[in-house]
PDB file of C-alpha atoms in Angstrom:
ATOM      1  CA  MET A   1       8.005   2.572  -4.560  1.00  0.00           C
ATOM      2  CA  ASN A   2       4.699   1.924  -2.773  1.00  0.00           C
ATOM      3  CA  GLN A   3       6.570   1.893   0.537  1.00  0.00           C
ATOM      4  CA  ASP A   4       8.128   5.274  -0.353  1.00  0.00           C
ATOM      5  CA  ASN A   5       4.674   6.694  -1.080  1.00  0.00           C
ATOM      6  CA  LEU A   6       3.418   5.358   2.253  1.00  0.00           C
ATOM      7  CA  THR A   7       6.479   6.775   4.052  1.00  0.00           C
ATOM      8  CA  ASN A   8       6.001  10.147   2.356  1.00  0.00           C
ATOM      9  CA  MET A   9       2.344  10.128   3.335  1.00  0.00           C
ATOM     10  CA  GLN A  10       3.298   9.346   6.947  1.00  0.00           C
ATOM     11  CA  LYS A  11       5.808  12.248   6.905  1.00  0.00           C
ATOM     12  CA  GLU A  12       3.165  14.565   5.478  1.00  0.00           C
ATOM     13  CA  MET A  13       0.693  13.442   8.158  1.00  0.00           C
ATOM     14  CA  SER A  14       3.316  14.075  10.865  1.00  0.00           C
ATOM     15  CA  ALA A  15       4.021  17.524   9.449  1.00  0.00           C
ATOM     16  CA  PHE A  16       0.298  18.202   9.218  1.00  0.00           C
ATOM     17  CA  PHE A  17      -0.298  17.192  12.863  1.00  0.00           C
ATOM     18  CA  TYR A  18       2.723  19.228  13.944  1.00  0.00           C
ATOM     19  CA  ALA A  19       1.324  22.262  12.091  1.00  0.00           C
ATOM     20  CA  PHE A  20      -2.084  21.615  13.701  1.00  0.00           C
ATOM     21  CA  GLN A  21      -0.539  21.503  17.166  1.00  0.00           C
ATOM     22  CA  LYS A  22       1.433  24.655  16.436  1.00  0.00           C
ATOM     23  CA  GLU A  23      -1.697  26.418  15.104  1.00  0.00           C
ATOM     24  CA  CYS A  24      -3.677  25.440  18.222  1.00  0.00           C
ATOM     25  CA  SER A  25      -0.859  26.671  20.462  1.00  0.00           C
ATOM     26  CA  GLY A  26      -0.751  29.936  18.512  1.00  0.00           C
ATOM     27  CA  LEU A  27      -4.525  30.325  18.782  1.00  0.00           C
ATOM     28  CA  ALA A  28      -4.408  29.669  22.518  1.00  0.00           C
ATOM     29  CA  LYS A  29      -1.675  32.305  22.899  1.00  0.00           C
ATOM     30  CA  LYS A  30      -3.675  34.742  20.783  1.00  0.00           C
ATOM     31  CA  VAL A  31      -6.805  34.133  22.859  1.00  0.00           C
ATOM     32  CA  ASP A  32      -4.771  34.552  26.041  1.00  0.00           C
ATOM     33  CA  SER A  33      -3.178  37.721  24.670  1.00  0.00           C
ATOM     34  CA  SER A  34      -6.575  38.995  23.558  1.00  0.00           C
ATOM     35  CA  LEU A  35      -7.994  38.271  26.977  1.00  0.00           C
ATOM     36  CA  GLN A  36      -5.079  40.027  28.653  1.00  0.00           C
ATOM     37  CA  GLN A  37      -5.468  43.051  26.400  1.00  0.00           C
ATOM     38  CA  SER A  38      -9.197  43.061  26.986  1.00  0.00           C
ATOM     39  CA  LEU A  39      -8.671  42.854  30.743  1.00  0.00           C
ATOM     40  CA  GLN A  40      -6.211  45.736  30.619  1.00  0.00           C
ATOM     41  CA  MET A  41      -8.686  47.774  28.590  1.00  0.00           C
ATOM     42  CA  GLN A  42     -11.420  46.952  31.086  1.00  0.00           C
ATOM     43  CA  ARG A  43      -9.266  48.060  33.998  1.00  0.00           C
ATOM     44  CA  LYS A  44      -8.538  51.373  32.314  1.00  0.00           C
ATOM     45  CA  GLU A  45     -12.178  51.922  31.467  1.00  0.00           C
ATOM     46  CA  LEU A  46     -13.270  51.030  34.977  1.00  0.00           C
ATOM     47  CA  ALA A  47     -10.875  53.606  36.423  1.00  0.00           C
ATOM     48  CA  ASP A  48     -12.233  56.278  34.037  1.00  0.00           C
ATOM     49  CA  ILE A  49     -15.864  55.335  34.671  1.00  0.00           C
ATOM     50  CA  ALA A  50     -15.445  55.248  38.434  1.00  0.00           C
ATOM     51  CA  ALA A  51     -15.594  59.042  38.448  1.00  0.00           C
ATOM     52  CA  GLY A  52     -18.854  59.015  36.507  1.00  0.00           C
ATOM     53  CA  SER A  53     -21.485  56.353  36.288  1.00  0.00           C
ATOM     54  CA  VAL A  54     -19.925  53.084  37.499  1.00  0.00           C
ATOM     55  CA  GLU A  55     -22.938  50.970  36.708  1.00  0.00           C
ATOM     56  CA  LYS A  56     -23.280  52.241  33.112  1.00  0.00           C
ATOM     57  CA  GLY A  57     -19.594  51.830  32.275  1.00  0.00           C
ATOM     58  CA  LEU A  58     -19.399  48.373  33.764  1.00  0.00           C
ATOM     59  CA  GLU A  59     -22.268  47.115  31.613  1.00  0.00           C
ATOM     60  CA  LYS A  60     -20.646  48.610  28.527  1.00  0.00           C
ATOM     61  CA  ALA A  61     -17.257  47.000  29.291  1.00  0.00           C
ATOM     62  CA  ILE A  62     -18.782  43.622  30.009  1.00  0.00           C
ATOM     63  CA  SER A  63     -20.748  43.797  26.771  1.00  0.00           C
ATOM     64  CA  ARG A  64     -17.601  44.531  24.763  1.00  0.00           C
ATOM     65  CA  TYR A  65     -15.716  41.815  26.600  1.00  0.00           C
ATOM     66  CA  ASN A  66     -18.482  39.316  25.861  1.00  0.00           C
ATOM     67  CA  GLN A  67     -18.531  40.384  22.208  1.00  0.00           C
ATOM     68  CA  THR A  68     -14.757  39.975  21.892  1.00  0.00           C
ATOM     69  CA  LEU A  69     -14.912  36.616  23.617  1.00  0.00           C
ATOM     70  CA  TYR A  70     -17.795  35.522  21.384  1.00  0.00           C
ATOM     71  CA  GLU A  71     -15.928  36.544  18.226  1.00  0.00           C
ATOM     72  CA  SER A  72     -12.751  34.780  19.369  1.00  0.00           C
ATOM     73  CA  ASN A  73     -14.726  31.651  20.192  1.00  0.00           C
ATOM     74  CA  LYS A  74     -16.501  31.777  16.826  1.00  0.00           C
ATOM     75  CA  SER A  75     -13.190  32.211  14.971  1.00  0.00           C
ATOM     76  CA  LEU A  76     -11.584  29.354  16.875  1.00  0.00           C
ATOM     77  CA  GLY A  77     -14.577  27.089  16.196  1.00  0.00           C
ATOM     78  CA  PHE A  78     -14.417  27.874  12.472  1.00  0.00           C
ATOM     79  CA  LYS A  79     -10.687  27.070  12.323  1.00  0.00           C
ATOM     80  CA  ILE A  80     -11.204  23.816  14.229  1.00  0.00           C
ATOM     81  CA  GLN A  81     -14.017  22.819  11.828  1.00  0.00           C
ATOM     82  CA  GLN A  82     -11.756  23.518   8.845  1.00  0.00           C
ATOM     83  CA  LEU A  83      -9.023  21.404  10.383  1.00  0.00           C
ATOM     84  CA  GLU A  84     -11.434  18.528  11.110  1.00  0.00           C
ATOM     85  CA  ASN A  85     -12.669  18.617   7.505  1.00  0.00           C
ATOM     86  CA  SER A  86      -9.084  18.511   6.236  1.00  0.00           C
ATOM     87  CA  LEU A  87      -8.244  15.593   8.529  1.00  0.00           C
ATOM     88  CA  GLU A  88     -11.308  13.658   7.364  1.00  0.00           C
ATOM     89  CA  ALA A  89     -10.338  14.202   3.718  1.00  0.00           C
ATOM     90  CA  VAL A  90      -6.764  13.055   4.392  1.00  0.00           C
ATOM     91  CA  ASN A  91      -8.023   9.977   6.267  1.00  0.00           C
ATOM     92  CA  ARG A  92     -10.365   9.043   3.399  1.00  0.00           C
ATOM     93  CA  LYS A  93      -7.582   9.386   0.855  1.00  0.00           C
ATOM     94  CA  HIS A  94      -5.227   7.392   3.081  1.00  0.00           C
ATOM     95  CA  LYS A  95      -7.764   4.565   3.430  1.00  0.00           C
ATOM     96  CA  GLN A  96      -8.344   4.539  -0.329  1.00  0.00           C
ATOM     97  CA  LEU A  97      -4.606   4.394  -0.971  1.00  0.00           C
ATOM     98  CA  VAL A  98      -4.089   1.550   1.502  1.00  0.00           C
ATOM     99  CA  PHE A  99      -7.027  -0.334  -0.054  1.00  0.00           C
ATOM    100  CA  LYS A 100      -5.530   0.098  -3.531  1.00  0.00           C
ATOM    101  CA  TYR A 101      -2.128  -1.162  -2.360  1.00  0.00           C
ATOM    102  CA  TRP A 102      -3.680  -4.220  -0.686  1.00  0.00           C
ATOM    103  CA  LEU A 103      -5.853  -4.905  -3.727  1.00  0.00           C
ATOM    104  CA  GLY A 104      -2.804  -4.688  -6.007  1.00  0.00           C
ATOM    105  CA  ALA A 105      -0.814  -6.997  -3.755  1.00  0.00           C
ATOM    106  CA  VAL A 106      -3.634  -9.564  -3.633  1.00  0.00           C
ATOM    107  CA  ILE A 107      -4.074  -9.443  -7.415  1.00  0.00           C
ATOM    108  CA  CYS A 108      -0.314  -9.867  -7.959  1.00  0.00           C
ATOM    109  CA  LEU A 109      -0.167 -12.753  -5.501  1.00  0.00           C
ATOM    110  CA  ALA A 110      -3.185 -14.449  -7.133  1.00  0.00           C
ATOM    111  CA  THR A 111      -1.623 -13.979 -10.566  1.00  0.00           C
ATOM    112  CA  ILE A 112       1.646 -15.510  -9.383  1.00  0.00           C
ATOM    113  CA  ILE A 113      -0.134 -18.482  -7.800  1.00  0.00           C
ATOM    114  CA  VAL A 114      -2.283 -19.128 -10.899  1.00  0.00           C
ATOM    115  CA  SER A 115       0.733 -18.784 -13.207  1.00  0.00           C
ATOM    116  CA  ALA A 116       2.864 -21.091 -11.076  1.00  0.00           C
ATOM    117  CA  SER A 117       0.051 -23.672 -10.922  1.00  0.00           C
ATOM    118  CA  TYR A 118      -0.404 -23.537 -14.687  1.00  0.00           C
ATOM    119  CA  LEU A 119       3.350 -23.909 -15.317  1.00  0.00           C
ATOM    120  CA  LEU A 120       3.559 -26.785 -12.848  1.00  0.00           C
ATOM    121  CA  TYR A 121       0.639 -28.561 -14.533  1.00  0.00           C
ATOM    122  CA  HIS A 122       1.967 -27.855 -18.036  1.00  0.00           C
ATOM    123  CA  TYR A 123       5.501 -29.075 -17.389  1.00  0.00           C
ATOM    124  CA  LYS A 124       4.303 -32.111 -15.407  1.00  0.00           C
ATOM    125  CA  SER A 125       2.141 -33.099 -18.401  1.00  0.00           C
ATOM    126  CA  ALA A 126       5.073 -32.526 -20.779  1.00  0.00           C
ATOM    127  CA  ILE A 127       7.377 -34.638 -18.605  1.00  0.00           C
ATOM    128  CA  ASP A 128       4.796 -37.444 -18.338  1.00  0.00           C
ATOM    129  CA  GLN A 129       4.276 -37.423 -22.120  1.00  0.00           C
ATOM    130  CA  ASN A 130       7.985 -37.505 -22.905  1.00  0.00           C
ATOM    131  CA  LYS A 131       9.013 -39.967 -20.181  1.00  0.00           C
ATOM    132  CA  LEU A 132       8.338 -43.082 -22.261  1.00  0.00           C
ATOM    133  CA  ALA A 133      10.056 -41.594 -25.317  1.00  0.00           C
ATOM    134  CA  ALA A 134      13.045 -40.599 -23.151  1.00  0.00           C
ATOM    135  CA  GLU A 135      13.354 -44.116 -21.715  1.00  0.00           C
ATOM    136  CA  LEU A 136      13.138 -45.668 -25.184  1.00  0.00           C
ATOM    137  CA  THR A 137      15.730 -43.235 -26.532  1.00  0.00           C
ATOM    138  CA  GLN A 138      18.017 -44.029 -23.612  1.00  0.00           C
ATOM    139  CA  LYS A 139      17.735 -47.797 -24.262  1.00  0.00           C
ATOM    140  CA  VAL A 140      18.326 -47.298 -27.989  1.00  0.00           C
ATOM    141  CA  ASN A 141      21.404 -45.182 -27.213  1.00  0.00           C
ATOM    142  CA  GLU A 142      22.712 -47.923 -24.907  1.00  0.00           C
ATOM    143  CA  ALA A 143      22.146 -50.677 -27.524  1.00  0.00           C
ATOM    144  CA  ASP A 144      24.714 -51.730 -30.101  1.00  0.00           C
ATOM    145  CA  LEU A 145      22.955 -50.823 -33.353  1.00  0.00           C
ATOM    146  CA  ARG A 146      24.111 -50.115 -36.900  1.00  0.00           C
ATOM    147  CA  MET A 147      22.798 -49.869 -40.418  1.00  0.00           C
ATOM    148  CA  CYS A 148      23.034 -52.939 -42.605  1.00  0.00           C
ATOM    149  CA  GLY A 149      22.149 -51.568 -46.019  1.00  0.00           C
ATOM    150  CA  LYS A 150      18.570 -50.366 -45.688  1.00  0.00           C
ATOM    151  CA  ASN A 151      17.930 -52.414 -42.548  1.00  0.00           C
ATOM    152  CA  LEU A 152      18.839 -51.971 -38.920  1.00  0.00           C
ATOM    153  CA  CYS A 153      21.135 -54.541 -37.362  1.00  0.00           C
ATOM    154  CA  ALA A 154      21.753 -55.174 -33.682  1.00  0.00           C
ATOM    155  CA  ALA A 155      24.431 -57.047 -31.805  1.00  0.00           C
ATOM    156  CA  VAL A 156      22.584 -59.427 -29.511  1.00  0.00           C
ATOM    157  CA  SER A 157      25.486 -60.684 -27.500  1.00  0.00           C
ATOM    158  CA  SER A 158      28.860 -59.256 -26.696  1.00  0.00           C
ATOM    159  CA  GLN A 159      30.308 -62.793 -26.858  1.00  0.00           C
ATOM    160  CA  LYS A 160      29.660 -63.038 -30.583  1.00  0.00           C
ATOM    161  CA  TYR A 161      31.950 -60.206 -31.566  1.00  0.00           C
ATOM    162  CA  GLY A 162      31.403 -58.960 -35.054  1.00  0.00           C
ATOM    163  CA  LYS A 163      28.064 -60.680 -35.584  1.00  0.00           C
ATOM    164  CA  TYR A 164      25.068 -58.472 -36.018  1.00  0.00           C
ATOM    165  CA  TYR A 165      21.542 -59.658 -36.609  1.00  0.00           C
ATOM    166  CA  LEU A 166      18.785 -57.933 -38.541  1.00  0.00           C
ATOM    167  CA  VAL A 167      16.188 -56.330 -36.349  1.00  0.00           C
ATOM    168  CA  LYS A 168      12.770 -57.739 -36.999  1.00  0.00           C
ATOM    169  CA  LYS A 169      10.293 -55.081 -38.043  1.00  0.00           C
ATOM    170  CA  ARG A 170       6.967 -54.803 -36.270  1.00  0.00           C
ATOM    171  CA  SER A 171       4.014 -56.354 -37.875  1.00  0.00           C
ATOM    172  CA  ALA A 172       1.170 -53.975 -38.698  1.00  0.00           C
ATOM    173  CA  GLU A 173      -1.475 -55.342 -36.365  1.00  0.00           C
TER     174      GLU A 173
END
């Protein structure tokens, strides 16, 4: 699921950069178109002004051209600043997300290691504690034992078939 989120984020980033490239191309075409239109307007105005005051008309046309160019430049700068701000925000969020994923993975790995160590220690202790009892139980199961009234009897030799001896009880020392 985390990989899907990362993949989706990468797709969104690709789409975002594609849209940015497209927007820049569109802005460049608009600026070029604006410049072409402005140049055409200037040519027409120059032809009209040539009959009258050439110097006055030229200054006016250049002023308008500079104003149009200034406004286009200002608009383009504003759009670029907005895009840079958006990219910075996306990069911050991406870094935070990656940090959270890494932190989660490290915590999970640490939890698994601690749990495995605890289980290993616990079961090793349990095995060590029950080893002697298991060996004794195995020997008792292998022995030929039976009840003789309220006492325990054991066959001490297979050569004396049918003869069982009482098992001596431990002394309380």
